Coordinates of C-alpha atoms and ligand atoms in Angstrom, one line a residue:
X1 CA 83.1 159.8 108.3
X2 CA 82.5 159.2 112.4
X3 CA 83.2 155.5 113.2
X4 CA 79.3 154.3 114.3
X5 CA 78.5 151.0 115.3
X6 CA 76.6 151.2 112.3
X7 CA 79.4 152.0 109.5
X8 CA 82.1 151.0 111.2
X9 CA 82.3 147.4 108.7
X10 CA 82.5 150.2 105.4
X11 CA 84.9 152.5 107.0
X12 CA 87.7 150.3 108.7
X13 CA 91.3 149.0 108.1
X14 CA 92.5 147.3 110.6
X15 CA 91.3 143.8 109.6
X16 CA 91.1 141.7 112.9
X17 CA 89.5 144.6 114.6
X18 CA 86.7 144.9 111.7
X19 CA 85.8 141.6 112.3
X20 CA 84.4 142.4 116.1
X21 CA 82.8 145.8 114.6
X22 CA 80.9 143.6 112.3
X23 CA 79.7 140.9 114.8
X24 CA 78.7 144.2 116.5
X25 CA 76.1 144.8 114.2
X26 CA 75.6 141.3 113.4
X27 CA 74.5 140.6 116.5
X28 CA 72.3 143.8 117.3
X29 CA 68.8 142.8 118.0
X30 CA 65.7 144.5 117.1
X31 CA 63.9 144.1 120.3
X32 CA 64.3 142.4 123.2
X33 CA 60.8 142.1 124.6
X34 CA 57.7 141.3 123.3
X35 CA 54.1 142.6 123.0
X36 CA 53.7 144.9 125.6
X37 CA 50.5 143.1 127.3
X38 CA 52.2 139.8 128.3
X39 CA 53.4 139.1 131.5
X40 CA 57.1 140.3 133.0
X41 CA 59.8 138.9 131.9
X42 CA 60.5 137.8 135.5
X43 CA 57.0 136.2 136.1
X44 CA 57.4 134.4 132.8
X45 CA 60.4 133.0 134.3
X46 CA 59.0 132.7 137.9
X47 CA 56.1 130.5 136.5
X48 CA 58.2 127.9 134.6
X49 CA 60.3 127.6 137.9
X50 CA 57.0 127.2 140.3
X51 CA 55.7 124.2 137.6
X52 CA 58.8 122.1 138.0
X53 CA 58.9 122.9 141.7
X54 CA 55.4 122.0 141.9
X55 CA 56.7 118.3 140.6
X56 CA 59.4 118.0 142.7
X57 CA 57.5 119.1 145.8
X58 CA 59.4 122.0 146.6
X59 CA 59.1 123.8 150.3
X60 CA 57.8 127.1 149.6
X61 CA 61.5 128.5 151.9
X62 CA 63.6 126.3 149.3
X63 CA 61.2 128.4 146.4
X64 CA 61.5 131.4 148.2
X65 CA 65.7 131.6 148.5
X66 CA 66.1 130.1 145.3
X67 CA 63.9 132.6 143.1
X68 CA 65.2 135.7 145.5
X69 CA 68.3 136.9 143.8
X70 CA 71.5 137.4 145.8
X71 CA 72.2 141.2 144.7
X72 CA 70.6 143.4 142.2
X73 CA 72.6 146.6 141.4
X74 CA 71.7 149.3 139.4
X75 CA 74.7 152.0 138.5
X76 CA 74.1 155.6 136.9
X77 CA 77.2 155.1 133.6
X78 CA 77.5 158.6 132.5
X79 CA 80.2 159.7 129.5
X80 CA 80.7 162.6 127.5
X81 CA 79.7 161.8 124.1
X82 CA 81.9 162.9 120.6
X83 CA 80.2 166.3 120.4
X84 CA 81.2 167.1 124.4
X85 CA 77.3 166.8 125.5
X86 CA 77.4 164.5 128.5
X87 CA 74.8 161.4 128.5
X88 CA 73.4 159.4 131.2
X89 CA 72.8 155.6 130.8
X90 CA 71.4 153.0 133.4
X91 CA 73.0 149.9 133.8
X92 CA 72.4 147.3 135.2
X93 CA 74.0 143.3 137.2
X94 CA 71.8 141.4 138.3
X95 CA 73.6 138.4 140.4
X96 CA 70.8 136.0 141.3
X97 CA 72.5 132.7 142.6
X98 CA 75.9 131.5 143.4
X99 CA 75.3 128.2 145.5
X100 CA 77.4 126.4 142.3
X101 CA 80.3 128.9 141.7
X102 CA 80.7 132.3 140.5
X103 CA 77.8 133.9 138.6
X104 CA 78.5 133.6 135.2
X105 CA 76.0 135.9 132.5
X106 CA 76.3 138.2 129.4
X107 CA 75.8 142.1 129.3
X108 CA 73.2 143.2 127.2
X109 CA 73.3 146.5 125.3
X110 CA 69.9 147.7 124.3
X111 CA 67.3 150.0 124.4
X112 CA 64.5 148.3 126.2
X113 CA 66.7 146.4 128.6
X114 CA 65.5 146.9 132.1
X115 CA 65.7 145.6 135.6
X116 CA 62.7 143.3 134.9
X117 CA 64.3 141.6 132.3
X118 CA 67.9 141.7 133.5
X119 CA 66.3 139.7 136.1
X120 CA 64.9 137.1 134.4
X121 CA 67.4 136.3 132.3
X122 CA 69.7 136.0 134.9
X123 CA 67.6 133.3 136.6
X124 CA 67.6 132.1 133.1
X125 CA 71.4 131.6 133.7
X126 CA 71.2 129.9 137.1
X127 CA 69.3 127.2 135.4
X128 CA 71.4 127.3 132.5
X129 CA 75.1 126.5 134.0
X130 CA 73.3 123.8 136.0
X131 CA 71.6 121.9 133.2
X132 CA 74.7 121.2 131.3
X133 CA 76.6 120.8 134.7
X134 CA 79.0 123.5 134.6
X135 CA 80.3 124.9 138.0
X136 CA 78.4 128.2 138.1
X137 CA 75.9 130.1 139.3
X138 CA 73.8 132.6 137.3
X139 CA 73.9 136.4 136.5
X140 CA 73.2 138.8 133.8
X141 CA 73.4 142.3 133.0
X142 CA 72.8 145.3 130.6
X143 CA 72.9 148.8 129.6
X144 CA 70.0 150.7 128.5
X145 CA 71.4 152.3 125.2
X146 CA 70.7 152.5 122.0
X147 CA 73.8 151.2 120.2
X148 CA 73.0 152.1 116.7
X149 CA 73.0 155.8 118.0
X150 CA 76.5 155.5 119.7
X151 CA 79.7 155.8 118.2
X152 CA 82.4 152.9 118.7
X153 CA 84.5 155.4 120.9
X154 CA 81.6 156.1 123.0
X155 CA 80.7 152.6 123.1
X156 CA 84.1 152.1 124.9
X157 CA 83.9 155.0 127.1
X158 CA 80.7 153.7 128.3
X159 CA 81.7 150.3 129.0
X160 CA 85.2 151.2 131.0
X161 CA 82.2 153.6 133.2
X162 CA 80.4 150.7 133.5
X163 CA 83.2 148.6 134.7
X164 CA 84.8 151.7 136.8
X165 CA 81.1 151.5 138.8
X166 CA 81.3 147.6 139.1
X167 CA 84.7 146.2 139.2
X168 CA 84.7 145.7 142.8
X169 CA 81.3 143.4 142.4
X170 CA 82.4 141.1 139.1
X171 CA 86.1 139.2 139.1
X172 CA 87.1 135.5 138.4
X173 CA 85.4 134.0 141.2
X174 CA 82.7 136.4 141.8
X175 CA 81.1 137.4 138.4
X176 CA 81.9 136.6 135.0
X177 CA 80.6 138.4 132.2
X178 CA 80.0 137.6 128.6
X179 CA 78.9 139.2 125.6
X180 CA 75.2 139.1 124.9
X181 CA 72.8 141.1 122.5
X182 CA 74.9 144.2 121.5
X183 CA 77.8 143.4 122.6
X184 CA 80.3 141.5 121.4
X185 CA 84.2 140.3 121.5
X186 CA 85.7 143.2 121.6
X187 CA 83.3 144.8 124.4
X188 CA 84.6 141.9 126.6
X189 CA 88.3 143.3 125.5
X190 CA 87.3 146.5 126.8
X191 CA 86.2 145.2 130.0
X192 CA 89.2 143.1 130.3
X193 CA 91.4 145.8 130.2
X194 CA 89.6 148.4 132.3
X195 CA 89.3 145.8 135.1
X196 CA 93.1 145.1 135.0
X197 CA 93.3 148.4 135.7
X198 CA 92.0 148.1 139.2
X199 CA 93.0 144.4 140.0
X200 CA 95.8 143.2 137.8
X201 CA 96.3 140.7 135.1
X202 CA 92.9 138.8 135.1
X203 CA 91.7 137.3 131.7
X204 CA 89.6 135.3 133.5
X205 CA 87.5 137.8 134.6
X206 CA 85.8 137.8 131.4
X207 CA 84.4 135.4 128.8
X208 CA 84.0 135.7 124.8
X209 CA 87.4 137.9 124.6
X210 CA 89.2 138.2 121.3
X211 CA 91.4 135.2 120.5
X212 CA 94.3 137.6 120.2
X213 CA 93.3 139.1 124.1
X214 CA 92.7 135.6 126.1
X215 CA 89.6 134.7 124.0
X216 CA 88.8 130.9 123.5
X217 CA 89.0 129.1 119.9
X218 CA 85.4 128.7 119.2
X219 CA 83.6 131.0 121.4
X220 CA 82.1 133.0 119.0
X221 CA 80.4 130.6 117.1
X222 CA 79.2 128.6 119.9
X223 CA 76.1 129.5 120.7
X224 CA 75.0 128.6 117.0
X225 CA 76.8 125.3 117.6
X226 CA 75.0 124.2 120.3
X227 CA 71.6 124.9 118.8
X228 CA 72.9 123.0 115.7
X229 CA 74.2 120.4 117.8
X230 CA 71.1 120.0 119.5
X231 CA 68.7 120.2 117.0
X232 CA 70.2 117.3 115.2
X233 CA 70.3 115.2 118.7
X234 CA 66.3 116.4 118.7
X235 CA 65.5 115.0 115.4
X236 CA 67.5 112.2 115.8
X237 CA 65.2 111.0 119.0
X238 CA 62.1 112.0 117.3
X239 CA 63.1 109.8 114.1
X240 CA 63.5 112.4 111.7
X241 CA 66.6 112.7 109.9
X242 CA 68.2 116.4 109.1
X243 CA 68.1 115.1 105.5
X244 CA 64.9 115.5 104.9
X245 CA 64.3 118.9 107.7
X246 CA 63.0 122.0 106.7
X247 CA 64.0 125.1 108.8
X248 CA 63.0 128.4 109.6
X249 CA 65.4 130.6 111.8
X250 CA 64.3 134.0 113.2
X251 CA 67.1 136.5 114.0
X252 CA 70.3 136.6 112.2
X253 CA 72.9 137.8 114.5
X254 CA 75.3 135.7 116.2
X255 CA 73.4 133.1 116.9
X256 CA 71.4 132.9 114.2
X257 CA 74.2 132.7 111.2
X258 CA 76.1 130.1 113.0
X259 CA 73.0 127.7 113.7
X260 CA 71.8 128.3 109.8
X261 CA 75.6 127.7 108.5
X262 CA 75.6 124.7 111.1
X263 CA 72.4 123.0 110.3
X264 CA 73.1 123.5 106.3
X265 CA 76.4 121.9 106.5
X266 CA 74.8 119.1 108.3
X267 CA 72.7 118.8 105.5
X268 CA 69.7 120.9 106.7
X269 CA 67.6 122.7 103.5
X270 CA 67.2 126.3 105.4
X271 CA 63.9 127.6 104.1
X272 CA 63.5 130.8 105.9
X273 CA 65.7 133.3 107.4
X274 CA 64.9 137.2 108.8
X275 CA 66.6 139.7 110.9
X276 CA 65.4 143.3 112.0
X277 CA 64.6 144.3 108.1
X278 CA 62.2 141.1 107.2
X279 CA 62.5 137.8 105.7
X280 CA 63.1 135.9 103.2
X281 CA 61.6 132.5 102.4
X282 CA 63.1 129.8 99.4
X283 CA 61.1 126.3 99.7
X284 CA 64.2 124.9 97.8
X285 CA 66.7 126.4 100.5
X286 CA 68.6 129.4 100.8
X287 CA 72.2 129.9 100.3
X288 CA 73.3 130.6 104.0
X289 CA 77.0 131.7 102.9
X290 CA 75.7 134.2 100.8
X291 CA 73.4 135.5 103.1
X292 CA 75.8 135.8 105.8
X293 CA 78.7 137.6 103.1
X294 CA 75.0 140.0 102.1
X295 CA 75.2 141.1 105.8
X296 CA 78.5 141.7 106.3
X297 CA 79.3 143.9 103.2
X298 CA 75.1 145.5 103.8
X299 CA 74.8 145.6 107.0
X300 CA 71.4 143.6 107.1
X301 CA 69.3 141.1 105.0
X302 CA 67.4 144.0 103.2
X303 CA 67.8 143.4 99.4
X304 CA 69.5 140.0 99.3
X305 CA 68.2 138.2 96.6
X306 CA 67.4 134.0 96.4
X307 CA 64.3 134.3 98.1
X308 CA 60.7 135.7 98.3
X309 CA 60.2 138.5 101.3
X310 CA 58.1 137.6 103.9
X311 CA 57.6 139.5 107.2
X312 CA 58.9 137.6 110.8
X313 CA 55.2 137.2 112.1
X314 CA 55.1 135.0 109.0
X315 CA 58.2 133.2 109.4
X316 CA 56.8 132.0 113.1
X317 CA 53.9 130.4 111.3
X318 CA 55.3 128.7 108.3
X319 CA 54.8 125.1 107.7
X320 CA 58.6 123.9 108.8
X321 CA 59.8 120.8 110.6
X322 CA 62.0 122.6 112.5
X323 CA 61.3 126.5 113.8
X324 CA 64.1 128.4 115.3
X325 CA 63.6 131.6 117.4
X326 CA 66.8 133.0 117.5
X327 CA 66.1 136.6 118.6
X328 CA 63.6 138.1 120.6
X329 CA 62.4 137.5 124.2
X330 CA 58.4 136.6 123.7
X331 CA 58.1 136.2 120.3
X332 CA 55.5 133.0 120.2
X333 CA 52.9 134.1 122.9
X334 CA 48.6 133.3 122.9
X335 CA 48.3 135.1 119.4
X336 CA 50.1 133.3 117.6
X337 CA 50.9 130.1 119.5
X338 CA 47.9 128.4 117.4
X339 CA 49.3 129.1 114.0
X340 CA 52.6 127.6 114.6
X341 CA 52.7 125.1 112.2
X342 CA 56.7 123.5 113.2
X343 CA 57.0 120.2 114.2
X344 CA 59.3 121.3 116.9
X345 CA 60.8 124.7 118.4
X346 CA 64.4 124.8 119.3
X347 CA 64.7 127.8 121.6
X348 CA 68.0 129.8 120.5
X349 CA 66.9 133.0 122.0
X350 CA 66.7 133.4 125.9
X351 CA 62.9 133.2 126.4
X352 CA 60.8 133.3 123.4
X353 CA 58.2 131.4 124.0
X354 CA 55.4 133.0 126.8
X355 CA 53.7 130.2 129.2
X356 CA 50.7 130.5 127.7
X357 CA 52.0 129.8 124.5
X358 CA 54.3 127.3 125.4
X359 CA 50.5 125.9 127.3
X360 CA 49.4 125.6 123.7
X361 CA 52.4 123.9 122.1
X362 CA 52.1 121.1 125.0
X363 CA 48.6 120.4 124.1
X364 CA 48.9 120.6 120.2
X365 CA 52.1 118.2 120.8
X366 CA 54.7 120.8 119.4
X367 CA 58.2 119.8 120.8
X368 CA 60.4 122.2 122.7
X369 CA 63.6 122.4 123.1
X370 CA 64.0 125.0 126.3
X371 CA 66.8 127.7 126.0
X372 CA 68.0 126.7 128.8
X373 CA 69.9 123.8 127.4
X374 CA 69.2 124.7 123.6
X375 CA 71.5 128.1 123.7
X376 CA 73.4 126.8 126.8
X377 CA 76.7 126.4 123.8
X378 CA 77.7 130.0 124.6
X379 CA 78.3 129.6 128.2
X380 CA 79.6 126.2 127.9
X381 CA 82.4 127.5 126.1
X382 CA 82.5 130.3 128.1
X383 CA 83.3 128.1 130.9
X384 CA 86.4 126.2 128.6
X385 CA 87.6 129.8 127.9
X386 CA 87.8 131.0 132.3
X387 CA 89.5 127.1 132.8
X388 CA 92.1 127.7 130.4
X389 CA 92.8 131.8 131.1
X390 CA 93.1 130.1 134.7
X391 CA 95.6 127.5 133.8
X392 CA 97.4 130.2 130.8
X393 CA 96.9 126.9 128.7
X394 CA 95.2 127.4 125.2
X395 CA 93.2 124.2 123.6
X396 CA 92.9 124.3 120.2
X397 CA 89.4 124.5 118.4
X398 CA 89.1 120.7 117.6
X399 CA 89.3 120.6 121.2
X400 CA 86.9 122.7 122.3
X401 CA 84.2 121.9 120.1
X402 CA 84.7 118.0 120.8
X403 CA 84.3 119.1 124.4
X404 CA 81.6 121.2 123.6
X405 CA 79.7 118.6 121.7
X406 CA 80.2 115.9 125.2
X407 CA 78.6 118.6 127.4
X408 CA 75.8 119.2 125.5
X409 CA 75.1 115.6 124.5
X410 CA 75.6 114.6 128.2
X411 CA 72.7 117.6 129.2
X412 CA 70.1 116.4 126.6
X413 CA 70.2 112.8 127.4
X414 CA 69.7 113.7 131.1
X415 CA 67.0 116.3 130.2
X416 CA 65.4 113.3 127.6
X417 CA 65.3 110.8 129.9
X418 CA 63.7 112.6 132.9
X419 CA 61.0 113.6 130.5
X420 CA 60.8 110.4 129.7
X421 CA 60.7 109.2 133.2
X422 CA 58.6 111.6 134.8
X423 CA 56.2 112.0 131.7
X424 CA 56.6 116.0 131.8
X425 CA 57.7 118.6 128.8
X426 CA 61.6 119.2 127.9
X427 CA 61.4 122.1 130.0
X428 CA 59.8 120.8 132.9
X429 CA 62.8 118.3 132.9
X430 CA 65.5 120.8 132.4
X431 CA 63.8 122.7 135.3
X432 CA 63.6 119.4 137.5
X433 CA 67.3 118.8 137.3
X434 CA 68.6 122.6 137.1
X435 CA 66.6 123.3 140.6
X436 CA 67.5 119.8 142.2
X437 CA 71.4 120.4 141.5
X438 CA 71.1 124.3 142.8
X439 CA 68.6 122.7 145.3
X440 CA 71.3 120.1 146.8
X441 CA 74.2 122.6 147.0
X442 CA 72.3 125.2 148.5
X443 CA 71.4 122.7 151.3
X444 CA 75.2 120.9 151.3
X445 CA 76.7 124.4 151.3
X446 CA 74.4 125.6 154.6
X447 CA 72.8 129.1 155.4
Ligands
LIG1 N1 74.8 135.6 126.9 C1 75.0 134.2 126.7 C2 73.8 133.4 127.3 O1 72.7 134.0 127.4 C3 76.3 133.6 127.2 C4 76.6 133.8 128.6 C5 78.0 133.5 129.0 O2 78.8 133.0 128.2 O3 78.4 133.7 130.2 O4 73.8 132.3 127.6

């Protein structure tokens, strides 16, 4: 039996390894982009920036440097694949501002990734670190590959190309990457290691390692920790308590299982769940654990039992308090932005809501929690796992979460209270202060 990414959780024996080859399918998407008519993924991210410039009164220079991205590379990663064919991929690092600190962004493996959207979602990233106030700059990159087609050796091989192509561009304080849709702790490992080939011992030149390989306590699950985190300081400011919440998640990969088990711990009733095969709806509340132990052994959420099937157009729509997008880039866009009947939208994913569906939510009074603080967990912890691989001190989880929890809680209550102040949306806020802190240390730093 060949070890692919997708059988690699029936056909393995090496315990703590297994658990990365699972989170490898766990977290594979379905699709990154959205219907095919909406705007780039770059404008879409352009045109959220020019608003909350437009409020702050931006010079169209200070617009200018800080939407141009510092460096775009795009790298041929060729390997020979199991049966001695060779394959070409295109990757792809996009390293769009550094005025805080190093570029820090995840590497996307995927099918439809391109330099469009590698693009965006850097910028997404830029804004990101400086929401929550972490010292940063913002970068992202991908491969265009199909991982469900790839083997886990030629996964490797492909990712030590990659890094043979780049190493001299990414390091500790250039460039720190992080796993991202299809990829996962033990990609980072592999990174790791090929980079040490070139430059030495540098776990810091990496984020989301294994624990055993440099890899912080709590990393993995923080991405879903934040959103829970968050989503509980939302309805805890809009007077609603979790208690009596109903939520829909879309996407059940890394972020998504750790934001359902969060939120149901918490007390949550989580009505509706999907991932790439459907979804499954249970007014009375799913069982998350089971759901979760389903995938692992299944490989996806086909078949599980405890709820009725519903498709994920339908699970957008459903009458919830609380609806998660936890997947796909431009998911909720003009078609079906007027059907959403949530309460409020907590943005796990990195950019599913279009602007001219996020137009509609502001005028229909639907509350949004913007990804860039929403899903900004991942990095945060990110950043506690580069500070301790730089000081070869190790926190323990209680630690980091406690930490993680103060960041995030310091980042909403800024982002609150200048919506409050300025009377604009959550994002418009989270934009205001990202581009005033990039802004200021542009113009401290000089030309
Ligand atoms: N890929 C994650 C994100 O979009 C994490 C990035 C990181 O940890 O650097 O925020």
């Amino acid at each position: 039996m060949s070890r692919t990414a997708e059988n690699a959780n029936f056909n393995w024996n090496e315990p703590a390894e297994s658990v990365y080859l699972v989170h490898l399918i766990l977290s594979t998407p379905f699709s990154t982009l959205g219907p095919k008519n909406m705007k780039s993924a770059f404008e879409a991210a352009e045109q959220y920036f020019e608003e909350a410039a437009s409020v702050l009164d931006l010079s169209s220079s200070m617009r200018t440097l800080l939407m141009t991205p510092e460096r775009e590379i795009k790298v041929q990663v060729p390997i020979k694949r199991d049966n001695g064919e060779i394959a070409t991929f295109v990757g792809y690092r996009m390293q769009h501002n550094s005025a805080r600190g190093p570029m820090k962004g995840g590497l996307r493996y995927h099918h439809e990734v391109n330099a469009d959207e590698v693009l965006a979602l850097a910028s997404l990233m830029t804004w990101k670190t400086a929401v929550v106030d972490i010292p940063y700059g913002g970068a992202k990159g991908g491969i265009s590959v199909n991982i469900k087609e790839m083997s886990i050796d030629e996964l490797e091989r492909l990712t030590r190309r990659f890094v043979d192509e780049l190493h001299d561009l990414f390091g500790p304080d250039k460039d720190i990457p992080a796993p991202d849709m299809g990829t996962n702790a033990q990609t980072m490992a592999w990174i790791m290691n090929q980079y040490e080939k070139f430059h030495g011992f540098s776990p810091a030149c990496v984020t989301g390692k294994p624990v055993e390989l440099y890899g912080a306590e709590g990393r993995e699950e923080a991405t879903g920790r934040g959103v829970g985190t968050l989503t509980l300081a939302t309805l805890r400011k809009t007077k609603r308590s979790i208690e009596s919440a109903s939520i829909a998640i879309q996407g059940f990969g890394n972020v998504g299982t750790y934001t359902a088990a969060y939120l149901e711990k918490a007390g949550g009733k989580v009505v509706a769940i999907s991932d790439v095969s459907g979804g499954l709806l249970n007014r009375d509340g799913l069982n998350i654990s089971a759901a979760i132990d389903w995938v692992k052994d299944k490989g996806s959420l086909a078949e599980f039992p405890g709820g009725e099937r519903i498709s994920n157009e339908e699970l957008l729509v459903l009458d919830v308090d609380v609806l998660i997008p936890a997947a796909l880039g431009g998911v909720l866009t003009e078609d079906n932005a007027k059907e959403v009947r949530a309460k409020m939208i907590i943005e796990a994913a990195n950019g599913p809501t279009t602007p001219e569906a996020d137009a509609i939510f502001r005028k229909r009074e639907i509350l949004v929690l913007p990804d860039i603080l929403a899903n900004a967990g991942g990095v945060t912890v990110s950043y506690f796992e580069w500070v301790q691989n730089q000081q070869y001190f190790r926190w323990d989880l209680g630690r980091v979460r406690e930490e993680l929890e103060k960041t995030l809680t310091r980042g909403f209550d800024r982002v609150w209270a200048t919506a409050e102040e300025k009377k604009v949306p959550l994002r418009t806020a989270a934009y205001l202060l990202a581009i005033g802190r990039v802004g200021r240390a542009e113009i401290l730093g000089g030309i």
